[in-house]
Short mmCIF file of C-alpha atoms and ligand atoms in Angstrom, two decimals:
data_model
loop_
_atom_site.label_atom_id
_atom_site.label_comp_id
_atom_site.label_asym_id
_atom_site.label_seq_id
_atom_site.Cartn_x
_atom_site.Cartn_y
_atom_site.Cartn_z
CA MET A 1396 0.00 0.00 0.00
CA ALA A 1397 1.58 3.24 -1.15
CA THR A 1398 2.08 6.27 1.11
CA VAL A 1399 2.60 9.85 -0.11
CA LEU A 1400 3.76 13.05 1.43
CA ALA A 1401 1.67 15.86 -0.11
CA ILE A 1402 2.37 19.58 -0.27
CA GLU A 1403 -0.12 22.36 -1.08
CA THR A 1404 0.83 26.05 -1.28
CA SER A 1405 -1.46 27.42 -4.01
CA CYS A 1406 -2.80 30.43 -2.09
CA ASP A 1407 -2.45 31.50 1.54
CA GLU A 1408 -2.28 28.19 3.42
CA THR A 1409 0.99 26.26 3.77
CA ALA A 1410 -0.14 22.65 4.00
CA ALA A 1411 1.39 19.16 4.16
CA ALA A 1412 -0.13 15.73 4.75
CA VAL A 1413 0.68 12.05 4.86
CA VAL A 1414 -1.89 9.87 3.08
CA SER A 1415 -1.85 6.09 2.58
CA GLU A 1416 -3.79 3.70 0.39
CA THR A 1417 -6.09 1.36 2.33
CA GLY A 1418 -6.63 -1.35 -0.27
CA ASP A 1419 -10.40 -0.95 0.18
CA PRO A 1420 -11.96 0.39 -3.04
CA GLU A 1421 -14.96 1.76 -1.11
CA ARG A 1422 -12.74 3.91 1.17
CA PRO A 1423 -9.44 4.08 -0.70
CA TRP A 1424 -7.53 6.74 1.28
CA ARG A 1425 -6.38 7.02 4.90
CA VAL A 1426 -5.33 10.49 6.03
CA ARG A 1427 -2.58 9.98 8.61
CA SER A 1428 -1.90 13.68 9.11
CA ASN A 1429 -3.17 16.96 7.73
CA THR A 1430 -1.21 20.05 8.78
CA VAL A 1431 -2.20 23.58 7.74
CA ALA A 1432 -0.49 26.86 8.65
CA SER A 1433 -2.98 29.58 7.73
CA GLN A 1434 -1.80 33.06 6.76
CA ALA A 1435 -5.27 34.62 7.20
CA GLU A 1436 -4.04 36.87 10.05
CA ILE A 1437 -1.29 38.30 7.84
CA HIS A 1438 -3.57 39.14 4.91
CA ARG A 1439 -6.53 40.35 7.00
CA GLU A 1440 -5.10 43.82 7.54
CA TRP A 1441 -4.86 44.23 3.74
CA GLY A 1442 -8.42 42.99 3.13
CA GLY A 1443 -7.29 40.14 0.85
CA VAL A 1444 -4.34 37.93 -0.08
CA VAL A 1445 -1.16 39.89 -0.92
CA PRO A 1446 0.75 37.53 -3.26
CA GLU A 1447 4.24 38.72 -2.30
CA LEU A 1448 3.56 38.33 1.43
CA ALA A 1449 2.02 34.91 0.78
CA SER A 1450 5.09 33.51 -1.00
CA ARG A 1451 7.45 34.83 1.65
CA GLN A 1452 5.39 33.29 4.42
CA HIS A 1453 5.29 29.92 2.61
CA VAL A 1454 9.11 29.97 2.57
CA ARG A 1455 9.17 30.58 6.32
CA ASP A 1456 6.60 27.91 7.18
CA ILE A 1457 7.17 25.03 4.79
CA CYS A 1458 9.95 23.13 6.62
CA GLY A 1459 8.07 23.19 9.93
CA VAL A 1460 4.77 22.22 8.33
CA VAL A 1461 6.30 19.21 6.52
CA GLU A 1462 8.11 18.01 9.66
CA ARG A 1463 4.92 18.35 11.64
CA ALA A 1464 2.94 16.37 9.02
CA LEU A 1465 5.49 13.52 9.21
CA ASP A 1466 5.44 13.57 13.03
CA ASP A 1467 1.64 13.64 13.30
CA GLY A 1468 1.36 10.85 10.74
CA ARG A 1469 4.09 8.79 12.52
CA ALA A 1470 5.75 8.49 9.14
CA SER A 1471 9.46 8.26 8.39
CA TRP A 1472 11.16 9.52 5.25
CA SER A 1473 12.05 5.96 4.28
CA GLU A 1474 8.42 4.86 4.36
CA LEU A 1475 7.33 7.30 1.62
CA ASP A 1476 6.61 6.02 -1.87
CA ALA A 1477 6.11 9.40 -3.58
CA VAL A 1478 5.91 13.16 -3.12
CA ALA A 1479 2.71 14.83 -4.42
CA VAL A 1480 2.46 18.57 -4.94
CA THR A 1481 -0.06 21.11 -6.22
CA GLN A 1482 1.27 22.32 -9.58
CA GLY A 1483 -1.55 24.83 -10.20
CA PRO A 1484 -3.77 26.73 -10.60
CA GLY A 1485 -3.06 29.40 -8.00
CA LEU A 1486 -0.72 32.28 -7.21
CA VAL A 1487 2.47 31.50 -9.07
CA GLY A 1488 4.84 32.75 -6.34
CA SER A 1489 3.01 30.64 -3.76
CA LEU A 1490 2.88 27.55 -5.97
CA LEU A 1491 6.61 27.85 -6.71
CA VAL A 1492 7.53 27.42 -3.05
CA GLY A 1493 5.68 24.10 -2.81
CA VAL A 1494 6.84 22.87 -6.20
CA ALA A 1495 10.52 23.72 -5.52
CA PHE A 1496 10.35 22.10 -2.08
CA ALA A 1497 8.69 18.94 -3.45
CA LYS A 1498 11.24 18.67 -6.26
CA GLY A 1499 14.06 18.96 -3.73
CA LEU A 1500 12.56 16.20 -1.59
CA ALA A 1501 11.90 13.91 -4.55
CA ALA A 1502 15.49 14.36 -5.76
CA ALA A 1503 17.05 13.88 -2.31
CA LEU A 1504 14.94 10.82 -1.45
CA ASP A 1505 14.93 9.43 -5.00
CA LEU A 1506 11.14 9.26 -5.04
CA PRO A 1507 8.63 9.83 -7.86
CA LEU A 1508 7.17 13.32 -8.01
CA VAL A 1509 3.42 13.52 -8.71
CA PRO A 1510 1.95 16.83 -9.99
CA VAL A 1511 -1.64 17.45 -8.84
CA HIS A 1512 -4.25 19.88 -10.17
CA HIS A 1513 -5.66 21.84 -7.21
CA LEU A 1514 -9.29 21.28 -8.29
CA ALA A 1515 -8.72 17.53 -8.74
CA GLY A 1516 -7.67 17.70 -5.08
CA HIS A 1517 -10.93 19.39 -4.07
CA ILE A 1518 -12.93 16.74 -5.97
CA GLU A 1519 -10.91 14.00 -4.25
CA SER A 1520 -11.69 15.50 -0.81
CA LEU A 1521 -15.20 14.10 -1.31
CA VAL A 1522 -13.87 10.55 -1.66
CA VAL A 1523 -11.56 10.97 1.36
CA ASP A 1524 -14.50 11.87 3.59
CA ASN A 1525 -17.42 9.99 2.01
CA GLY A 1526 -15.82 7.02 0.26
CA ARG A 1527 -16.29 6.17 -3.39
CA LEU A 1528 -18.94 8.31 -5.18
CA PRO A 1529 -21.74 6.55 -7.08
CA LEU A 1530 -20.97 7.44 -10.72
CA PRO A 1531 -21.73 9.36 -12.80
CA ALA A 1532 -21.57 12.18 -10.25
CA VAL A 1533 -22.11 15.90 -10.70
CA VAL A 1534 -19.53 17.77 -8.60
CA LEU A 1535 -19.43 21.49 -7.90
CA VAL A 1536 -16.06 22.93 -6.89
CA VAL A 1537 -16.78 26.28 -5.31
CA SER A 1538 -13.97 28.32 -3.80
CA GLY A 1539 -12.33 31.74 -3.74
CA GLY A 1540 -10.92 31.25 -7.24
CA HIS A 1541 -13.35 28.87 -8.96
CA THR A 1542 -16.99 27.97 -9.45
CA ASN A 1543 -16.69 24.91 -11.68
CA LEU A 1544 -19.22 22.18 -12.31
CA TYR A 1545 -17.94 18.75 -13.38
CA GLU A 1546 -19.45 15.51 -14.52
CA VAL A 1547 -17.34 12.71 -13.04
CA THR A 1548 -17.64 9.44 -14.92
CA GLY A 1549 -14.68 7.31 -13.83
CA GLU A 1550 -11.99 6.67 -11.23
CA GLY A 1551 -8.80 6.93 -13.26
CA HIS A 1552 -7.04 10.10 -14.42
CA PRO A 1553 -9.12 13.24 -13.72
CA ARG A 1554 -8.31 14.61 -17.18
CA ARG A 1555 -10.17 11.67 -18.70
CA ASP A 1556 -12.86 11.18 -16.06
CA CYS A 1557 -13.91 14.72 -15.05
CA ARG A 1558 -15.63 16.84 -17.71
CA LEU A 1559 -16.17 20.54 -17.11
CA ILE A 1560 -19.86 21.26 -17.74
CA GLY A 1561 -20.20 24.75 -16.28
CA ARG A 1562 -18.30 27.61 -14.74
CA THR A 1563 -18.64 31.22 -13.71
CA ARG A 1564 -18.39 33.83 -16.41
CA ASP A 1565 -17.16 36.45 -13.94
CA ASP A 1566 -16.52 36.25 -10.16
CA ALA A 1567 -16.14 32.99 -8.25
CA ALA A 1568 -18.75 32.48 -5.50
CA GLY A 1569 -16.13 32.70 -2.72
CA GLU A 1570 -14.80 35.91 -4.25
CA ALA A 1571 -18.36 37.33 -4.11
CA PHE A 1572 -18.55 36.41 -0.40
CA ASP A 1573 -15.19 38.11 0.20
CA LYS A 1574 -16.11 41.27 -1.76
CA VAL A 1575 -19.55 41.65 -0.17
CA ALA A 1576 -18.01 41.22 3.29
CA ALA A 1577 -15.45 43.92 2.46
CA LEU A 1578 -18.09 46.40 1.35
CA LEU A 1579 -20.04 45.75 4.56
CA GLY A 1580 -16.87 46.42 6.59
CA LEU A 1581 -16.57 42.76 7.73
CA SER A 1582 -13.18 41.07 7.98
CA TYR A 1583 -11.30 38.83 5.53
CA PRO A 1584 -11.95 36.04 4.56
CA GLY A 1585 -15.57 37.10 4.17
CA GLY A 1586 -17.24 33.70 3.66
CA PRO A 1587 -17.08 32.42 7.24
CA VAL A 1588 -18.00 35.86 8.63
CA ILE A 1589 -21.08 36.25 6.38
CA ASP A 1590 -22.08 32.68 7.25
CA ARG A 1591 -21.98 33.56 10.97
CA VAL A 1592 -23.60 37.03 10.74
CA ALA A 1593 -26.37 35.74 8.42
CA ARG A 1594 -27.68 33.43 11.15
CA ALA A 1595 -29.21 36.42 12.94
CA GLY A 1596 -30.71 37.86 9.74
CA ASP A 1597 -33.90 37.51 7.70
CA ASP A 1598 -33.03 35.91 4.36
CA ALA A 1599 -36.18 37.34 2.73
CA ALA A 1600 -35.49 40.92 3.83
CA ILE A 1601 -34.04 41.98 0.48
CA ASP A 1602 -34.86 40.45 -2.88
CA PHE A 1603 -31.43 40.38 -4.52
CA PRO A 1604 -31.40 39.14 -8.13
CA VAL A 1605 -30.35 35.59 -8.94
CA ALA A 1606 -28.65 35.61 -12.34
CA ARG A 1607 -30.52 33.73 -15.04
CA MET A 1608 -28.76 33.24 -18.34
CA THR A 1609 -31.01 34.71 -21.00
CA HIS A 1610 -28.56 35.48 -23.78
CA ALA A 1611 -26.01 33.41 -25.67
CA ASP A 1612 -22.62 32.95 -24.05
CA ARG A 1613 -20.25 34.92 -26.26
CA THR A 1614 -17.26 33.96 -24.15
CA ALA A 1615 -17.57 30.21 -24.78
CA SER A 1616 -14.87 28.81 -27.04
CA ALA A 1617 -15.92 27.42 -30.41
CA SER A 1618 -14.95 23.86 -29.47
CA ALA A 1619 -17.09 24.07 -26.31
CA ALA A 1620 -20.10 25.42 -28.26
CA PRO A 1621 -23.26 23.44 -27.59
CA VAL A 1622 -24.99 21.70 -30.48
CA GLY A 1623 -28.76 22.00 -30.97
CA ILE A 1624 -31.31 24.20 -29.24
CA ALA A 1625 -31.95 21.91 -26.27
CA ALA A 1626 -28.21 21.47 -25.64
CA GLU A 1627 -27.71 25.20 -25.94
CA ARG A 1628 -30.41 25.93 -23.35
CA ARG A 1629 -28.87 23.37 -21.06
CA ALA A 1630 -25.39 24.86 -21.47
CA ARG A 1631 -26.66 28.35 -20.65
CA ARG A 1632 -28.20 27.11 -17.45
CA MET A 1633 -24.84 25.71 -16.38
CA GLU A 1634 -23.13 29.10 -16.43
CA PHE A 1635 -22.80 30.99 -13.14
CA SER A 1636 -22.51 34.73 -12.67
CA PHE A 1637 -21.99 36.61 -9.42
CA SER A 1638 -20.80 40.09 -10.37
CA GLY A 1639 -24.38 41.40 -10.91
CA LEU A 1640 -25.38 40.21 -7.45
CA LYS A 1641 -22.30 41.84 -5.92
CA THR A 1642 -23.17 45.13 -7.65
CA ALA A 1643 -26.79 44.88 -6.45
CA VAL A 1644 -25.57 44.49 -2.84
CA LYS A 1645 -23.20 47.44 -3.31
CA ARG A 1646 -25.98 49.70 -4.63
CA HIS A 1647 -28.31 48.64 -1.83
CA VAL A 1648 -25.69 49.38 0.83
CA GLU A 1649 -24.86 52.78 -0.70
CA LYS A 1650 -28.54 53.72 -0.86
CA ARG A 1651 -29.17 52.69 2.74
CA ARG A 1652 -26.09 54.54 4.00
CA ALA A 1653 -27.14 57.70 2.14
CA ALA A 1654 -30.69 57.41 3.53
CA ARG A 1655 -29.35 57.14 7.09
CA GLY A 1656 -26.91 59.98 6.60
CA ASP A 1657 -24.05 58.19 8.42
CA GLY A 1658 -21.50 55.55 7.46
CA ASP A 1659 -22.58 52.55 9.49
CA LEU A 1660 -25.65 50.37 9.13
CA PRO A 1661 -27.13 48.80 12.28
CA ASP A 1662 -26.04 45.21 13.01
CA ALA A 1663 -29.54 43.85 12.41
CA GLU A 1664 -29.60 45.36 8.93
CA VAL A 1665 -26.14 44.01 8.10
CA ALA A 1666 -27.38 40.57 9.20
CA ASP A 1667 -30.41 40.87 6.88
CA ILE A 1668 -28.16 41.84 3.96
CA CYS A 1669 -25.81 38.91 4.65
CA ALA A 1670 -28.69 36.42 4.92
CA SER A 1671 -30.38 37.70 1.74
CA PHE A 1672 -27.11 37.71 -0.23
CA GLN A 1673 -26.23 34.21 0.98
CA ARG A 1674 -29.67 32.90 0.02
CA ALA A 1675 -29.21 34.29 -3.52
CA VAL A 1676 -25.75 32.68 -3.92
CA VAL A 1677 -26.90 29.33 -2.59
CA ARG A 1678 -29.95 29.33 -4.85
CA ALA A 1679 -27.86 30.14 -7.93
CA LEU A 1680 -25.40 27.35 -7.10
CA LEU A 1681 -27.94 24.66 -6.30
CA ASP A 1682 -30.21 25.48 -9.27
CA ARG A 1683 -27.39 24.62 -11.63
CA VAL A 1684 -26.17 21.59 -9.69
CA LEU A 1685 -29.61 19.97 -9.64
CA THR A 1686 -30.31 20.86 -13.28
CA ALA A 1687 -26.98 19.31 -14.29
CA ALA A 1688 -27.63 16.22 -12.17
CA ARG A 1689 -30.96 15.69 -13.95
CA ALA A 1690 -29.48 16.36 -17.40
CA SER A 1691 -26.67 13.83 -16.94
CA SER A 1692 -28.72 11.23 -15.02
CA ALA A 1693 -26.25 11.52 -12.14
CA ARG A 1694 -26.24 8.90 -9.38
CA SER A 1695 -24.76 11.30 -6.81
CA ILE A 1696 -24.00 14.95 -6.16
CA GLY A 1697 -20.83 16.41 -4.62
CA ILE A 1698 -19.95 19.92 -3.46
CA ALA A 1699 -16.34 20.73 -2.56
CA GLY A 1700 -14.04 23.76 -2.04
CA GLY A 1701 -13.97 26.52 0.58
CA VAL A 1702 -17.56 27.69 0.03
CA SER A 1703 -18.81 24.13 0.68
CA ALA A 1704 -18.12 24.96 4.35
CA ASN A 1705 -21.12 27.34 4.19
CA SER A 1706 -23.84 26.18 6.58
CA ARG A 1707 -26.76 27.40 4.44
CA LEU A 1708 -25.33 25.72 1.33
CA ARG A 1709 -24.84 22.46 3.24
CA ALA A 1710 -28.37 22.49 4.68
CA ASP A 1711 -30.12 23.42 1.43
CA ALA A 1712 -28.01 20.97 -0.59
CA ALA A 1713 -28.92 18.16 1.82
CA ALA A 1714 -32.63 18.97 1.53
CA GLN A 1715 -32.61 19.28 -2.26
CA ALA A 1716 -30.48 16.17 -2.83
CA ALA A 1717 -32.82 14.18 -0.57
CA ALA A 1718 -35.85 15.49 -2.49
CA ALA A 1719 -34.18 14.40 -5.74
CA GLY A 1720 -33.37 11.00 -4.24
CA LEU A 1721 -29.61 11.44 -4.75
CA PRO A 1722 -26.82 10.84 -2.24
CA LEU A 1723 -24.89 14.04 -1.41
CA ALA A 1724 -21.13 14.11 -0.70
CA LEU A 1725 -19.68 17.04 1.24
CA PRO A 1726 -16.19 17.31 2.74
CA THR A 1727 -15.70 17.73 6.47
CA LEU A 1728 -14.87 21.34 7.34
CA ALA A 1729 -11.14 20.51 7.60
CA LEU A 1730 -11.11 19.25 4.02
CA ALA A 1731 -13.43 21.93 2.57
CA THR A 1732 -10.89 24.75 2.63
CA ASP A 1733 -7.39 24.35 1.21
CA ASN A 1734 -5.42 21.42 2.64
CA ALA A 1735 -2.83 18.86 1.55
CA ALA A 1736 -4.76 15.69 2.48
CA MET A 1737 -6.89 16.11 -0.65
CA ILE A 1738 -3.72 16.63 -2.73
CA GLY A 1739 -2.22 13.44 -1.26
CA ALA A 1740 -5.33 11.40 -2.09
CA ALA A 1741 -5.50 12.80 -5.65
CA GLY A 1742 -1.73 12.17 -5.90
CA LEU A 1743 -2.21 8.50 -4.98
CA ARG A 1744 -4.86 8.17 -7.70
CA LEU A 1745 -2.43 9.68 -10.25
CA LEU A 1746 0.45 7.53 -8.99
CA ARG A 1747 -1.73 4.47 -9.70
CA ALA A 1748 -2.43 5.86 -13.18
CA GLY A 1749 1.34 6.01 -13.75
CA VAL A 1750 1.70 9.80 -13.65
CA ARG A 1751 5.22 11.07 -12.82
CA ALA A 1752 6.67 14.57 -13.25
CA PRO A 1753 10.23 15.28 -14.35
CA LEU A 1754 12.42 17.26 -11.96
CA ASP A 1755 12.13 20.35 -14.16
CA LEU A 1756 8.41 20.54 -13.32
CA ASN A 1757 7.20 24.16 -13.23
CA ALA A 1758 4.37 25.78 -11.27
CA ARG A 1759 1.49 26.93 -13.51
CA ALA A 1760 -0.80 29.76 -12.36
CA SER A 1761 -3.56 28.82 -14.79
CA LEU A 1762 -3.10 25.08 -15.21
CA GLU A 1763 -5.76 23.34 -17.30
CA PHE A 1764 -7.26 20.13 -16.01
O1 LIG B 2563 -10.89 26.37 -1.36
P1 LIG B 2563 -10.42 27.59 -0.64
O2 LIG B 2563 -9.88 27.43 0.75
O3 LIG B 2563 -9.32 28.34 -1.47
C1 LIG B 2563 -9.38 28.47 -2.85
O4 LIG B 2563 -9.01 27.50 -3.55
O5 LIG B 2563 -9.84 29.57 -3.28
O6 LIG B 2563 -11.67 28.63 -0.63
C2 LIG B 2563 -11.58 29.86 0.00
C3 LIG B 2563 -12.91 30.59 -0.16
C4 LIG B 2563 -12.88 32.04 0.33
O7 LIG B 2563 -13.46 32.87 -0.66
C5 LIG B 2563 -13.76 31.99 1.59
O8 LIG B 2563 -14.43 33.22 1.85
C6 LIG B 2563 -14.72 30.89 1.24
O9 LIG B 2563 -13.94 29.93 0.58
N1 LIG B 2563 -15.35 30.30 2.44
C7 LIG B 2563 -16.67 30.38 2.70
C8 LIG B 2563 -16.87 29.77 3.96
N2 LIG B 2563 -15.66 29.32 4.42
C9 LIG B 2563 -14.73 29.66 3.46
N3 LIG B 2563 -17.68 30.93 1.99
C10 LIG B 2563 -18.92 30.86 2.53
N4 LIG B 2563 -19.19 30.31 3.74
C11 LIG B 2563 -18.20 29.75 4.47
N5 LIG B 2563 -18.50 29.20 5.67
ZN1 LIG B 2564 -8.93 25.59 -3.07
#
């Protein structure tokens, strides 16, 4: 049974993990350790991730984080069969720290190096926590950088078995959470704060618009163009858009501040805005997920990535999946936001598929699947 050391540094978390194969196809991965050093405190005072500060902090933290992951996992260097690392997408300076470190380890220990796509890691987090997904599955990866919908049809290489069937045409959902929090004067990262503040609010207080796609997608590439009217309608429904919603919240807040004549809105009103905004995001996400699940006769639904930690999304997804008679896979909170356990599990899958990277592997900010 193979064991990997995995490293993830795509954004503002320095993470390492030890993951082993179990031999059980129903629950293939055992997470022996999962260490994360978060930089949220450092970036908070700037209201968002500062790439230069992020890469420097990764350099400071990576040795300690890797040693800690080995200790917690009671793993020795000699027991490792491979080193897995996030190659992209992400902030290139951040990615480079992990990739350079992993290459150094692979060379020093004479181990295979396995390059992992960050979003393949998020998809794999569902298998780590829930076991094998009934296939085909429709999986939404929803984070600060992505809102991607996939149809998963197999258990081999993600490039072959995960097909992108929808994505955002502008902001990612997590980015919308972060931007709305910033304009309400709440702290970074905005998602968890809005989630908490919204609990005290009325989600029907403000009727924010939920984007519906009513015109052809001019940004789609020719090769991805849908064929036939029915297919075209379906494809339009799979697109997400959050910048209109963000602008609607901004206008509402400006209008309310002007009407009050001072800068701050009362806490109860902020809670109503958060709850109403969150309801609109969750509805937009789940509409598409359930439509896609029906269109592709899915046997299960998965939702992964940082925004999958959202309590409203989790509750509504559970209710709607149950109503549709489909099992729902969600990651535990530790595996929802960025971590290396998911990279280790995805790395083991790739190792099985024979994937190895040469030692001149480069980080790629916008890596394709
Ligand atoms: O997957 P992730 O850790 O990093 C990326 O790959 O981007 O996702 C981070 C995003 C941030 O935008 C953060 O605000 C959002 O996930 N997030 C949440 C919650 N927890 C984290 N959004 C809504 N509700 C939450 N509870
Ligand atoms: Zn992520």
